[in-house]
């Protein structure tokens, strides 16, 4: 049997895992959620959750992946009788997340092109439209949306076809430091704009969003907990097998605990940095009533910011949207890899040759259909969701396919996947299974006492609260 080739270096692994974690969730999810959910107080709750849930699940995923040397589905099948089906939830999540991730990634590519247009005063620039006009036009131009979405799918596919060491690791080793550098450039410009301090206050000062009239009433504790928890799972790429998959390619010599700490810290740090890059600028130049959340923050408010920046605006626009494309691609490759690893390993088991390229193409074609659906829908602008509304019957999806796919994956499947994994580790196979994988080659899981208490009791309990809060938010 051919050897299963993994990451060539720990740095390459770290860049890839941090690349998976750092994505759209950090850039448009975290800063706004922090602002409306209590600023600094939210940050403290997020950090506690990241330590008691995120870190625990991260160590679990990396260890189980490396122990079995297999992808998400096979890992659960090898390890457990009761939970052997859980890996499949990861495959479903990967497809669902890819559907909207690729369409949004495609929009980001469009905005890079648009800002090039503005730089050279070419016809494919803003053409006198403001952020709302540009985004509205893109949403209703179905052909253009689909083309950009498909370009993003193809880019993801090409990298994954190159394999772990030859594709993913190489791309992330260059891409992540580049992203970091571009982020610093944008932050320096953003926080030195006049009026930027309001954005910083929104992000950090507890109660500011309420007193400034950005939200009507203060969220209750359970809402804050489930907002922070849901954000954390999505942002750390947990609960759907991505870290199991990457862990399965990690060298036995490397220290799992240390890597897990670095991934969690880097992801949180970049989320905060993204806040510094986008919120001060949005408050300073975004215009009255600017939207600070979700797609509108990225595609309406920030484009207005670049248009209001004068001659250097397009340059910052190009740097910023390129940075977002990088963040999104280093995440989408990990999503596709969850699917591809599963099939490649399956073949290997049967003694068949490595068909990575074939599987990357087949999975990408399926993803392309889902992505096209989300693009055609244009965030609900084109009414494609409506026929399904009566079947699904829940209003929380904002009448659009993107929100539907997002709610099912980020809202339910990911916290559920992480909860089931903790129950498996805590109560079926035992925390010692994780410990024994962490304690090889002279490394050590130094926090084994805390790990055991968390994985058995604290993490599952917190995850039940998070899951309950998320599901409640669809209906009310
Ligand atoms: N962590 C990514 C983000 O913050 C999303 C993601 C989820 C990527 C699950 C891979 C797996 O945007």
CSV table of C-alpha atoms and ligand atoms in Angstrom, one decimal:
chain,number,residue,atom,x,y,z
A,1,UNK,CA,0.0,0.0,0.0
A,2,UNK,CA,1.2,3.5,-0.8
A,3,UNK,CA,2.3,5.6,2.1
A,4,UNK,CA,-0.2,8.3,3.3
A,5,UNK,CA,1.7,11.5,2.8
A,6,UNK,CA,1.1,14.3,5.4
A,7,UNK,CA,2.4,17.7,6.3
A,8,UNK,CA,6.1,18.1,5.7
A,9,UNK,CA,6.6,20.4,8.7
A,10,UNK,CA,4.9,21.5,11.9
A,11,UNK,CA,4.9,25.1,10.6
A,12,UNK,CA,3.1,24.0,7.4
A,13,UNK,CA,0.6,22.1,9.6
A,14,UNK,CA,0.0,25.2,11.8
A,15,UNK,CA,-0.4,27.5,8.9
A,16,UNK,CA,-2.9,25.1,7.3
A,17,UNK,CA,-4.9,24.6,10.5
A,18,UNK,CA,-4.9,28.3,11.3
A,19,UNK,CA,-5.8,28.9,7.7
A,20,UNK,CA,-8.8,26.7,8.1
A,21,UNK,CA,-9.8,28.5,11.3
A,22,UNK,CA,-9.3,32.0,10.0
A,23,UNK,CA,-12.0,32.8,7.5
A,24,UNK,CA,-15.1,34.8,6.8
A,25,UNK,CA,-16.3,33.9,10.3
A,26,UNK,CA,-13.4,36.0,11.8
A,27,UNK,CA,-13.9,38.9,9.5
A,28,UNK,CA,-17.5,39.6,9.5
A,29,UNK,CA,-18.8,37.4,12.3
A,30,UNK,CA,-16.7,38.1,15.3
A,31,UNK,CA,-16.3,41.9,15.3
A,32,UNK,CA,-20.0,42.6,15.0
A,33,UNK,CA,-21.2,39.9,17.3
A,34,UNK,CA,-18.7,41.2,19.9
A,35,UNK,CA,-20.1,44.7,19.5
A,36,UNK,CA,-23.7,43.9,19.9
A,37,UNK,CA,-23.3,41.3,22.6
A,38,UNK,CA,-21.5,43.4,25.2
A,39,UNK,CA,-18.1,44.2,23.9
A,40,UNK,CA,-15.4,43.4,26.4
A,41,UNK,CA,-17.8,41.2,28.4
A,42,UNK,CA,-18.5,39.1,25.2
A,43,UNK,CA,-14.7,38.8,24.7
A,44,UNK,CA,-14.3,37.3,28.2
A,45,UNK,CA,-17.1,34.9,27.7
A,46,UNK,CA,-15.7,33.9,24.3
A,47,UNK,CA,-12.3,33.3,25.8
A,48,UNK,CA,-13.7,31.1,28.6
A,49,UNK,CA,-15.7,29.1,26.0
A,50,UNK,CA,-12.6,28.9,23.8
A,51,UNK,CA,-10.6,27.4,26.7
A,52,UNK,CA,-13.3,25.1,28.1
A,53,UNK,CA,-14.9,24.0,24.8
A,54,UNK,CA,-12.8,25.1,21.9
A,55,UNK,CA,-9.5,23.9,23.2
A,56,UNK,CA,-10.9,20.6,24.6
A,57,UNK,CA,-12.6,19.8,21.3
A,58,UNK,CA,-9.6,20.8,19.3
A,59,UNK,CA,-7.2,18.5,21.2
A,60,UNK,CA,-9.8,15.8,20.9
A,61,UNK,CA,-10.2,16.2,17.1
A,62,UNK,CA,-6.4,16.4,16.4
A,63,UNK,CA,-5.7,13.4,18.6
A,64,UNK,CA,-8.4,11.2,17.3
A,65,UNK,CA,-7.4,12.0,13.7
A,66,UNK,CA,-3.7,11.3,14.3
A,67,UNK,CA,-4.4,8.2,16.3
A,68,UNK,CA,-6.5,6.6,13.6
A,69,UNK,CA,-4.6,8.1,10.7
A,70,UNK,CA,-8.0,8.4,8.9
A,71,UNK,CA,-10.5,11.1,7.9
A,72,UNK,CA,-13.6,12.0,9.9
A,73,UNK,CA,-16.0,9.2,8.9
A,74,UNK,CA,-13.4,6.4,9.3
A,75,UNK,CA,-12.1,7.7,12.5
A,76,UNK,CA,-15.5,7.4,14.2
A,77,UNK,CA,-16.0,4.0,12.6
A,78,UNK,CA,-12.7,2.7,14.0
A,79,UNK,CA,-13.1,4.2,17.4
A,80,UNK,CA,-16.7,3.8,18.4
A,81,UNK,CA,-19.7,1.4,18.2
A,82,UNK,CA,-22.3,3.9,19.4
A,83,UNK,CA,-21.0,7.0,17.5
A,84,UNK,CA,-19.7,5.4,14.3
A,85,UNK,CA,-22.1,7.4,12.2
A,86,UNK,CA,-21.1,10.8,13.5
A,87,UNK,CA,-18.4,11.4,10.9
A,88,UNK,CA,-21.0,11.5,8.2
A,89,UNK,CA,-22.5,14.7,9.8
A,90,UNK,CA,-19.1,16.2,9.0
A,91,UNK,CA,-19.4,15.3,5.3
A,92,UNK,CA,-22.9,16.8,5.2
A,93,UNK,CA,-21.6,20.0,7.0
A,94,UNK,CA,-18.7,20.3,4.6
A,95,UNK,CA,-21.0,20.3,1.5
A,96,UNK,CA,-23.5,22.8,3.1
A,97,UNK,CA,-20.8,25.2,4.3
A,98,UNK,CA,-19.0,25.0,0.9
A,99,UNK,CA,-22.2,26.0,-0.8
A,100,UNK,CA,-22.3,29.5,0.7
A,101,UNK,CA,-18.6,29.8,1.4
A,102,UNK,CA,-17.8,29.5,-2.3
A,103,UNK,CA,-20.4,31.9,-3.3
A,104,UNK,CA,-19.2,34.5,-0.8
A,105,UNK,CA,-15.6,33.8,-1.8
A,106,UNK,CA,-16.6,34.4,-5.4
A,107,UNK,CA,-18.1,37.8,-4.4
A,108,UNK,CA,-14.8,38.7,-2.8
A,109,UNK,CA,-13.0,37.9,-6.1
A,110,UNK,CA,-15.5,40.2,-7.9
A,111,UNK,CA,-14.6,43.0,-5.4
A,112,UNK,CA,-10.9,42.6,-6.0
A,113,UNK,CA,-11.6,43.0,-9.8
A,114,UNK,CA,-13.9,45.9,-9.1
A,115,UNK,CA,-11.3,47.8,-7.1
A,116,UNK,CA,-8.8,47.2,-9.9
A,117,UNK,CA,-11.3,48.7,-12.1
A,118,UNK,CA,-11.5,51.8,-9.8
A,119,UNK,CA,-7.8,52.0,-9.7
A,120,UNK,CA,-7.5,52.3,-13.5
A,121,UNK,CA,-10.8,54.1,-14.0
A,122,UNK,CA,-11.9,51.2,-16.1
A,123,UNK,CA,-15.5,50.2,-17.0
A,124,UNK,CA,-15.5,47.3,-14.6
A,125,UNK,CA,-15.2,49.6,-11.6
A,126,UNK,CA,-17.9,51.1,-9.4
A,127,UNK,CA,-19.2,53.2,-12.3
A,128,UNK,CA,-20.7,55.8,-10.0
A,129,UNK,CA,-22.7,53.3,-7.9
A,130,UNK,CA,-22.4,53.3,-4.2
A,131,UNK,CA,-21.9,50.2,-2.1
A,132,UNK,CA,-25.6,49.4,-2.0
A,133,UNK,CA,-25.9,49.9,-5.8
A,134,UNK,CA,-22.9,47.7,-6.5
A,135,UNK,CA,-24.0,44.9,-4.3
A,136,UNK,CA,-27.6,45.1,-5.4
A,137,UNK,CA,-26.5,44.8,-9.0
A,138,UNK,CA,-24.3,41.8,-8.3
A,139,UNK,CA,-27.1,40.0,-6.5
A,140,UNK,CA,-29.5,40.4,-9.3
A,141,UNK,CA,-26.9,39.6,-12.0
A,142,UNK,CA,-27.1,35.9,-11.7
A,143,UNK,CA,-24.7,35.0,-14.5
A,144,UNK,CA,-21.9,37.1,-13.0
A,145,UNK,CA,-22.5,35.8,-9.5
A,146,UNK,CA,-22.5,32.2,-10.6
A,147,UNK,CA,-19.3,32.7,-12.7
A,148,UNK,CA,-17.4,34.2,-9.7
A,149,UNK,CA,-18.7,31.5,-7.4
A,150,UNK,CA,-17.5,28.8,-9.8
A,151,UNK,CA,-14.1,30.5,-10.1
A,152,UNK,CA,-13.7,30.2,-6.3
A,153,UNK,CA,-14.8,26.5,-6.5
A,154,UNK,CA,-12.2,25.8,-9.2
A,155,UNK,CA,-9.4,27.5,-7.2
A,156,UNK,CA,-10.2,25.5,-4.2
A,157,UNK,CA,-10.3,22.3,-6.2
A,158,UNK,CA,-6.9,22.9,-7.9
A,159,UNK,CA,-5.2,23.4,-4.5
A,160,UNK,CA,-6.8,20.3,-3.0
A,161,UNK,CA,-5.9,18.2,-6.1
A,162,UNK,CA,-2.2,19.0,-5.2
A,163,UNK,CA,-2.6,17.0,-2.0
A,164,UNK,CA,-1.8,17.8,1.6
A,165,UNK,CA,2.0,18.6,1.3
A,166,UNK,CA,2.0,19.6,-2.4
A,167,UNK,CA,-1.2,21.7,-2.4
A,168,UNK,CA,-2.7,22.7,0.9
A,169,UNK,CA,0.5,23.1,2.9
A,170,UNK,CA,2.4,25.0,0.2
A,171,UNK,CA,-0.5,27.4,-0.4
A,172,UNK,CA,-1.1,28.1,3.3
A,173,UNK,CA,2.6,28.5,4.1
A,174,UNK,CA,2.8,31.5,1.8
A,175,UNK,CA,-0.9,32.6,2.0
A,176,UNK,CA,-1.2,32.9,5.8
A,177,UNK,CA,1.9,35.1,6.4
A,178,UNK,CA,0.7,37.2,3.4
A,179,UNK,CA,-2.7,37.6,4.9
A,180,UNK,CA,-1.3,38.6,8.3
A,181,UNK,CA,0.9,41.3,6.6
A,182,UNK,CA,-2.0,42.7,4.6
A,183,UNK,CA,-4.2,42.8,7.7
A,184,UNK,CA,-1.6,44.9,9.5
A,185,UNK,CA,-1.4,47.4,6.6
A,186,UNK,CA,-5.2,47.7,6.6
A,187,UNK,CA,-5.4,48.1,10.4
A,188,UNK,CA,-2.8,50.9,10.4
A,189,UNK,CA,-4.9,52.8,7.8
A,190,UNK,CA,-8.2,52.1,9.5
A,191,UNK,CA,-7.4,53.1,13.1
A,192,UNK,CA,-5.8,56.4,12.0
A,193,UNK,CA,-8.9,57.6,10.2
A,194,UNK,CA,-10.6,60.5,11.9
A,195,UNK,CA,-13.7,59.1,13.8
A,196,UNK,CA,-12.2,55.7,14.0
A,197,UNK,CA,-12.5,55.7,17.8
A,198,UNK,CA,-16.3,55.2,17.7
A,199,UNK,CA,-15.7,51.8,16.0
A,200,UNK,CA,-13.3,50.8,18.8
A,201,UNK,CA,-15.8,51.9,21.4
A,202,UNK,CA,-18.5,49.8,19.7
A,203,UNK,CA,-16.3,46.8,19.7
A,204,UNK,CA,-14.9,47.0,23.2
A,205,UNK,CA,-17.0,49.2,25.5
A,206,UNK,CA,-19.8,47.2,27.2
A,207,UNK,CA,-23.2,48.7,26.7
A,208,UNK,CA,-22.0,51.1,23.9
A,209,UNK,CA,-24.1,49.5,21.2
A,210,UNK,CA,-27.2,50.0,23.3
A,211,UNK,CA,-26.5,53.6,24.3
A,212,UNK,CA,-25.6,54.5,20.7
A,213,UNK,CA,-28.9,53.0,19.5
A,214,UNK,CA,-27.3,50.3,17.4
A,215,UNK,CA,-29.3,47.7,19.2
A,216,UNK,CA,-32.7,48.1,20.9
A,217,UNK,CA,-32.3,46.0,24.0
A,218,UNK,CA,-29.4,44.3,25.7
A,219,UNK,CA,-29.2,40.6,24.9
A,220,UNK,CA,-29.7,38.2,27.8
A,221,UNK,CA,-27.0,35.9,29.1
A,222,UNK,CA,-28.2,32.8,27.3
A,223,UNK,CA,-28.3,34.6,24.0
A,224,UNK,CA,-24.7,35.9,24.5
A,225,UNK,CA,-23.6,32.4,25.5
A,226,UNK,CA,-25.0,30.8,22.4
A,227,UNK,CA,-23.8,33.6,20.1
A,228,UNK,CA,-20.3,33.3,21.4
A,229,UNK,CA,-20.4,29.5,21.4
A,230,UNK,CA,-21.8,29.2,17.9
A,231,UNK,CA,-19.3,31.7,16.6
A,232,UNK,CA,-16.4,29.9,18.3
A,233,UNK,CA,-17.2,26.5,16.8
A,234,UNK,CA,-17.5,27.9,13.3
A,235,UNK,CA,-14.5,30.1,13.7
A,236,UNK,CA,-12.3,27.2,15.0
A,237,UNK,CA,-13.5,24.8,12.3
A,238,UNK,CA,-14.7,22.4,15.0
A,239,UNK,CA,-17.4,19.8,15.1
A,240,UNK,CA,-17.3,18.8,11.5
A,241,UNK,CA,-14.2,16.8,11.0
A,242,UNK,CA,-11.8,19.4,9.5
A,243,UNK,CA,-9.4,19.2,12.4
A,244,UNK,CA,-9.7,15.4,12.6
A,245,UNK,CA,-8.7,15.3,8.9
A,246,UNK,CA,-5.8,17.7,9.3
A,247,UNK,CA,-4.8,15.9,12.5
A,248,UNK,CA,-4.6,12.6,10.6
A,249,UNK,CA,-1.8,14.0,8.5
A,250,UNK,CA,0.2,15.3,11.5
A,251,UNK,CA,3.5,13.8,12.2
A,252,UNK,CA,3.6,11.6,15.4
A,253,UNK,CA,6.5,13.7,16.7
A,254,UNK,CA,4.5,16.9,17.0
A,255,UNK,CA,3.0,18.2,20.2
A,256,UNK,CA,-0.8,18.2,20.0
A,257,UNK,CA,-1.5,20.3,23.1
A,258,UNK,CA,0.9,23.0,22.0
A,259,UNK,CA,-0.5,23.1,18.4
A,260,UNK,CA,-4.1,23.3,19.7
A,261,UNK,CA,-3.2,26.2,22.0
A,262,UNK,CA,-1.6,28.0,19.1
A,263,UNK,CA,-4.5,27.5,16.7
A,264,UNK,CA,-7.1,28.7,19.2
A,265,UNK,CA,-4.9,31.8,20.2
A,266,UNK,CA,-4.1,32.7,16.6
A,267,UNK,CA,-7.7,32.4,15.5
A,268,UNK,CA,-8.9,34.7,18.3
A,269,UNK,CA,-6.1,37.2,17.7
A,270,UNK,CA,-6.9,37.4,14.0
A,271,UNK,CA,-10.6,37.8,14.8
A,272,UNK,CA,-9.8,40.8,17.1
A,273,UNK,CA,-7.4,42.2,14.5
A,274,UNK,CA,-10.1,41.9,11.8
A,275,UNK,CA,-12.3,43.9,14.1
A,276,UNK,CA,-9.7,46.6,14.2
A,277,UNK,CA,-9.5,46.5,10.4
A,278,UNK,CA,-13.2,46.8,9.6
A,279,UNK,CA,-15.1,48.5,12.4
A,280,UNK,CA,-13.2,51.7,12.9
A,281,UNK,CA,-13.2,52.3,9.1
A,282,UNK,CA,-16.9,51.5,8.9
A,283,UNK,CA,-17.7,54.0,11.6
A,284,UNK,CA,-15.4,56.6,10.2
A,285,UNK,CA,-16.3,56.4,6.5
A,286,UNK,CA,-19.2,53.9,6.1
A,287,UNK,CA,-21.9,56.6,6.1
A,288,UNK,CA,-24.9,57.0,8.3
A,289,UNK,CA,-26.8,53.8,9.2
A,290,UNK,CA,-23.9,51.7,7.8
A,291,UNK,CA,-24.4,48.0,8.2
A,292,UNK,CA,-21.8,46.4,10.4
A,293,UNK,CA,-22.8,42.7,10.0
A,294,UNK,CA,-22.6,39.8,7.6
A,295,UNK,CA,-22.4,40.2,3.9
A,296,UNK,CA,-23.5,43.8,4.0
A,297,UNK,CA,-20.5,44.8,6.1
A,298,UNK,CA,-18.1,43.3,3.6
A,299,UNK,CA,-19.8,44.2,0.4
A,300,UNK,CA,-21.7,47.4,1.0
A,301,UNK,CA,-20.2,49.3,4.0
A,302,UNK,CA,-16.6,48.5,3.3
A,303,UNK,CA,-16.8,49.3,-0.4
A,304,UNK,CA,-18.2,52.7,0.6
A,305,UNK,CA,-15.2,53.1,2.9
A,306,UNK,CA,-12.8,52.5,0.1
A,307,UNK,CA,-14.8,54.7,-2.2
A,308,UNK,CA,-14.6,57.5,0.4
A,309,UNK,CA,-10.9,57.2,1.0
A,310,UNK,CA,-9.8,59.2,-2.0
A,311,UNK,CA,-7.1,58.2,-4.5
A,312,UNK,CA,-5.6,55.4,-2.3
A,313,UNK,CA,-9.0,53.8,-1.7
A,314,UNK,CA,-8.8,51.3,-4.6
A,315,UNK,CA,-5.4,50.2,-3.4
A,316,UNK,CA,-6.7,49.5,0.1
A,317,UNK,CA,-9.7,47.9,-1.5
A,318,UNK,CA,-7.6,45.5,-3.5
A,319,UNK,CA,-5.4,44.6,-0.5
A,320,UNK,CA,-8.4,44.1,1.7
A,321,UNK,CA,-10.5,41.9,-0.6
A,322,UNK,CA,-7.5,39.9,-1.6
A,323,UNK,CA,-6.9,39.3,2.1
A,324,UNK,CA,-10.5,38.1,2.5
A,325,UNK,CA,-10.2,35.8,-0.6
A,326,UNK,CA,-7.0,34.3,1.0
A,327,UNK,CA,-8.8,33.8,4.4
A,328,UNK,CA,-11.7,32.2,2.6
A,329,UNK,CA,-9.7,29.9,0.4
A,330,UNK,CA,-7.5,28.6,3.2
A,331,UNK,CA,-10.8,27.6,4.9
A,332,UNK,CA,-12.5,26.2,1.9
A,333,UNK,CA,-9.6,23.9,1.1
A,334,UNK,CA,-10.0,22.3,4.5
A,335,UNK,CA,-13.7,21.8,3.9
A,336,UNK,CA,-13.1,20.1,0.6
A,337,UNK,CA,-10.3,18.0,2.1
A,338,UNK,CA,-12.8,16.5,4.6
A,339,UNK,CA,-14.7,15.0,1.7
A,340,UNK,CA,-11.7,14.1,-0.4
A,341,UNK,CA,-9.7,12.4,2.4
A,342,UNK,CA,-12.7,10.2,3.1
A,343,UNK,CA,-12.9,8.8,-0.4
A,344,UNK,CA,-9.1,8.6,-0.9
A,345,UNK,CA,-8.7,6.6,2.4
A,346,UNK,CA,-11.6,4.4,1.4
A,347,UNK,CA,-9.8,3.4,-1.8
A,348,UNK,CA,-6.6,2.9,0.0
A,349,UNK,CA,-8.3,0.5,2.4
A,350,UNK,CA,-9.4,-1.6,-0.6
A,351,UNK,CA,-5.9,-1.6,-2.0
A,352,UNK,CA,-6.9,0.7,-4.9
A,353,UNK,CA,-4.6,3.5,-6.2
A,354,UNK,CA,-4.8,7.1,-5.1
A,355,UNK,CA,-7.6,8.8,-7.0
A,356,UNK,CA,-7.4,12.2,-5.2
A,357,UNK,CA,-7.7,14.2,-8.3
A,358,UNK,CA,-10.8,12.3,-9.4
A,359,UNK,CA,-12.5,12.8,-6.1
A,360,UNK,CA,-11.6,16.4,-5.9
A,361,UNK,CA,-13.3,17.0,-9.2
A,362,UNK,CA,-16.4,15.0,-8.4
A,363,UNK,CA,-16.9,16.7,-5.0
A,364,UNK,CA,-16.3,20.1,-6.6
A,365,UNK,CA,-18.9,19.5,-9.2
A,366,UNK,CA,-21.5,18.7,-6.5
A,367,UNK,CA,-20.4,21.8,-4.6
A,368,UNK,CA,-20.6,23.8,-7.8
A,369,UNK,CA,-24.3,23.0,-8.0
A,370,UNK,CA,-25.0,24.0,-4.5
A,371,UNK,CA,-22.9,27.1,-4.8
A,372,UNK,CA,-24.7,28.0,-8.0
A,373,UNK,CA,-28.0,27.7,-6.2
A,374,UNK,CA,-26.9,30.2,-3.5
A,375,UNK,CA,-25.5,32.5,-6.2
A,376,UNK,CA,-28.7,32.4,-8.2
A,377,UNK,CA,-30.7,33.2,-5.1
A,378,UNK,CA,-28.6,36.3,-4.5
A,379,UNK,CA,-29.2,36.4,-0.8
A,380,UNK,CA,-32.9,36.1,-1.4
A,381,UNK,CA,-33.0,38.9,-4.1
A,382,UNK,CA,-34.3,36.6,-6.8
A,383,UNK,CA,-36.9,34.7,-4.8
A,384,UNK,CA,-35.5,31.2,-5.4
A,385,UNK,CA,-36.0,30.2,-1.8
A,386,UNK,CA,-39.7,31.0,-1.7
A,387,UNK,CA,-41.1,27.7,-3.1
A,388,UNK,CA,-39.3,25.9,-0.3
A,389,UNK,CA,-40.5,28.2,2.4
A,390,UNK,CA,-43.8,26.4,2.7
A,391,UNK,CA,-42.1,23.0,3.1
A,392,UNK,CA,-39.5,24.1,5.7
A,393,UNK,CA,-42.0,26.4,7.4
A,394,UNK,CA,-39.4,28.1,9.7
A,395,UNK,CA,-39.1,31.9,9.2
A,396,UNK,CA,-35.6,32.3,10.7
A,397,UNK,CA,-33.9,31.7,7.4
A,398,UNK,CA,-34.6,35.2,6.0
A,399,UNK,CA,-36.1,33.7,2.9
A,400,UNK,CA,-32.7,32.8,1.5
A,401,UNK,CA,-30.7,29.7,0.7
A,402,UNK,CA,-27.5,31.0,2.3
A,403,UNK,CA,-29.1,31.4,5.7
A,404,UNK,CA,-30.8,28.0,5.4
A,405,UNK,CA,-27.6,26.2,4.7
A,406,UNK,CA,-25.8,28.2,7.3
A,407,UNK,CA,-28.3,27.5,10.0
A,408,UNK,CA,-28.3,23.8,9.4
A,409,UNK,CA,-24.5,23.5,9.4
A,410,UNK,CA,-23.2,26.2,11.7
A,411,UNK,CA,-26.3,26.4,13.9
A,412,UNK,CA,-27.0,22.7,14.4
A,413,UNK,CA,-24.6,20.1,12.8
A,414,UNK,CA,-21.3,21.6,14.1
A,415,UNK,CA,-22.3,22.1,17.8
A,416,UNK,CA,-24.0,18.7,17.6
A,417,UNK,CA,-21.0,17.0,16.1
A,418,UNK,CA,-18.7,18.5,18.8
A,419,UNK,CA,-21.2,17.5,21.5
A,420,UNK,CA,-21.3,13.9,20.3
A,421,UNK,CA,-17.5,13.8,20.0
A,422,UNK,CA,-17.1,14.8,23.7
A,423,UNK,CA,-19.7,12.2,24.8
A,424,UNK,CA,-17.8,9.6,22.8
A,425,UNK,CA,-14.4,10.6,24.3
A,426,UNK,CA,-15.8,11.2,27.8
A,427,UNK,CA,-18.1,8.2,28.2
A,428,UNK,CA,-17.3,5.5,25.6
A,429,UNK,CA,-13.6,5.4,24.6
A,430,UNK,CA,-12.4,7.4,27.6
A,431,UNK,CA,-10.2,10.6,27.9
A,432,UNK,CA,-7.2,8.3,28.2
A,433,UNK,CA,-7.4,7.5,24.5
A,434,UNK,CA,-6.8,11.1,23.8
A,435,UNK,CA,-4.1,11.4,26.4
A,436,UNK,CA,-2.2,8.4,25.1
A,437,UNK,CA,-2.1,10.0,21.6
A,438,UNK,CA,-0.9,13.3,23.0
A,439,UNK,CA,1.8,11.7,25.2
A,440,UNK,CA,4.0,10.1,22.6
A,441,UNK,CA,7.5,11.0,21.6
A,442,UNK,CA,8.2,12.8,24.9
A,443,UNK,CA,5.2,15.2,24.5
A,444,UNK,CA,2.6,15.5,27.2
A,445,UNK,CA,-1.0,16.5,27.7
A,446,UNK,CA,-0.2,18.5,30.9
A,447,UNK,CA,-3.7,19.4,31.7
A,448,UNK,CA,-5.1,15.9,31.8
A,449,UNK,CA,-7.1,16.5,35.0
A,450,UNK,CA,-8.9,19.6,33.6
A,451,UNK,CA,-9.3,17.8,30.3
A,452,UNK,CA,-11.1,14.9,31.9
A,453,UNK,CA,-13.5,17.1,33.9
A,454,UNK,CA,-14.2,19.2,30.8
A,455,UNK,CA,-14.7,16.5,28.2
A,456,UNK,CA,-17.0,14.5,30.5
A,457,UNK,CA,-19.1,17.3,32.1
A,458,UNK,CA,-18.4,20.9,31.4
A,459,UNK,CA,-18.0,20.9,27.7
A,460,UNK,CA,-21.1,18.8,26.9
A,461,UNK,CA,-23.2,20.9,29.2
A,462,UNK,CA,-22.0,24.2,27.7
A,463,UNK,CA,-22.6,22.7,24.3
A,464,UNK,CA,-26.1,21.7,25.1
A,465,UNK,CA,-26.8,25.3,26.1
A,466,UNK,CA,-25.2,26.6,22.9
A,467,UNK,CA,-27.2,24.2,20.8
A,468,UNK,CA,-30.4,25.0,22.6
A,469,UNK,CA,-29.8,28.8,22.2
A,470,UNK,CA,-29.1,28.4,18.5
A,471,UNK,CA,-32.1,26.3,17.7
A,472,UNK,CA,-34.3,28.6,19.7
A,473,UNK,CA,-33.1,31.6,17.6
A,474,UNK,CA,-34.5,30.0,14.4
A,475,UNK,CA,-38.0,29.9,15.8
A,476,UNK,CA,-38.3,33.1,17.8
B,1,LIG,N1,-13.4,28.6,10.4
B,1,LIG,C1,-13.9,29.1,9.2
B,1,LIG,C2,-14.3,30.6,9.4
B,1,LIG,O1,-14.1,31.1,10.4
B,1,LIG,C3,-15.0,28.3,8.6
B,1,LIG,C4,-14.9,26.9,8.6
B,1,LIG,C5,-15.7,26.0,9.3
B,1,LIG,C6,-13.8,26.3,7.9
B,1,LIG,C7,-15.5,24.7,9.3
B,1,LIG,C8,-13.6,24.9,7.9
B,1,LIG,C9,-14.5,24.1,8.6
B,1,LIG,O2,-14.7,31.2,8.5
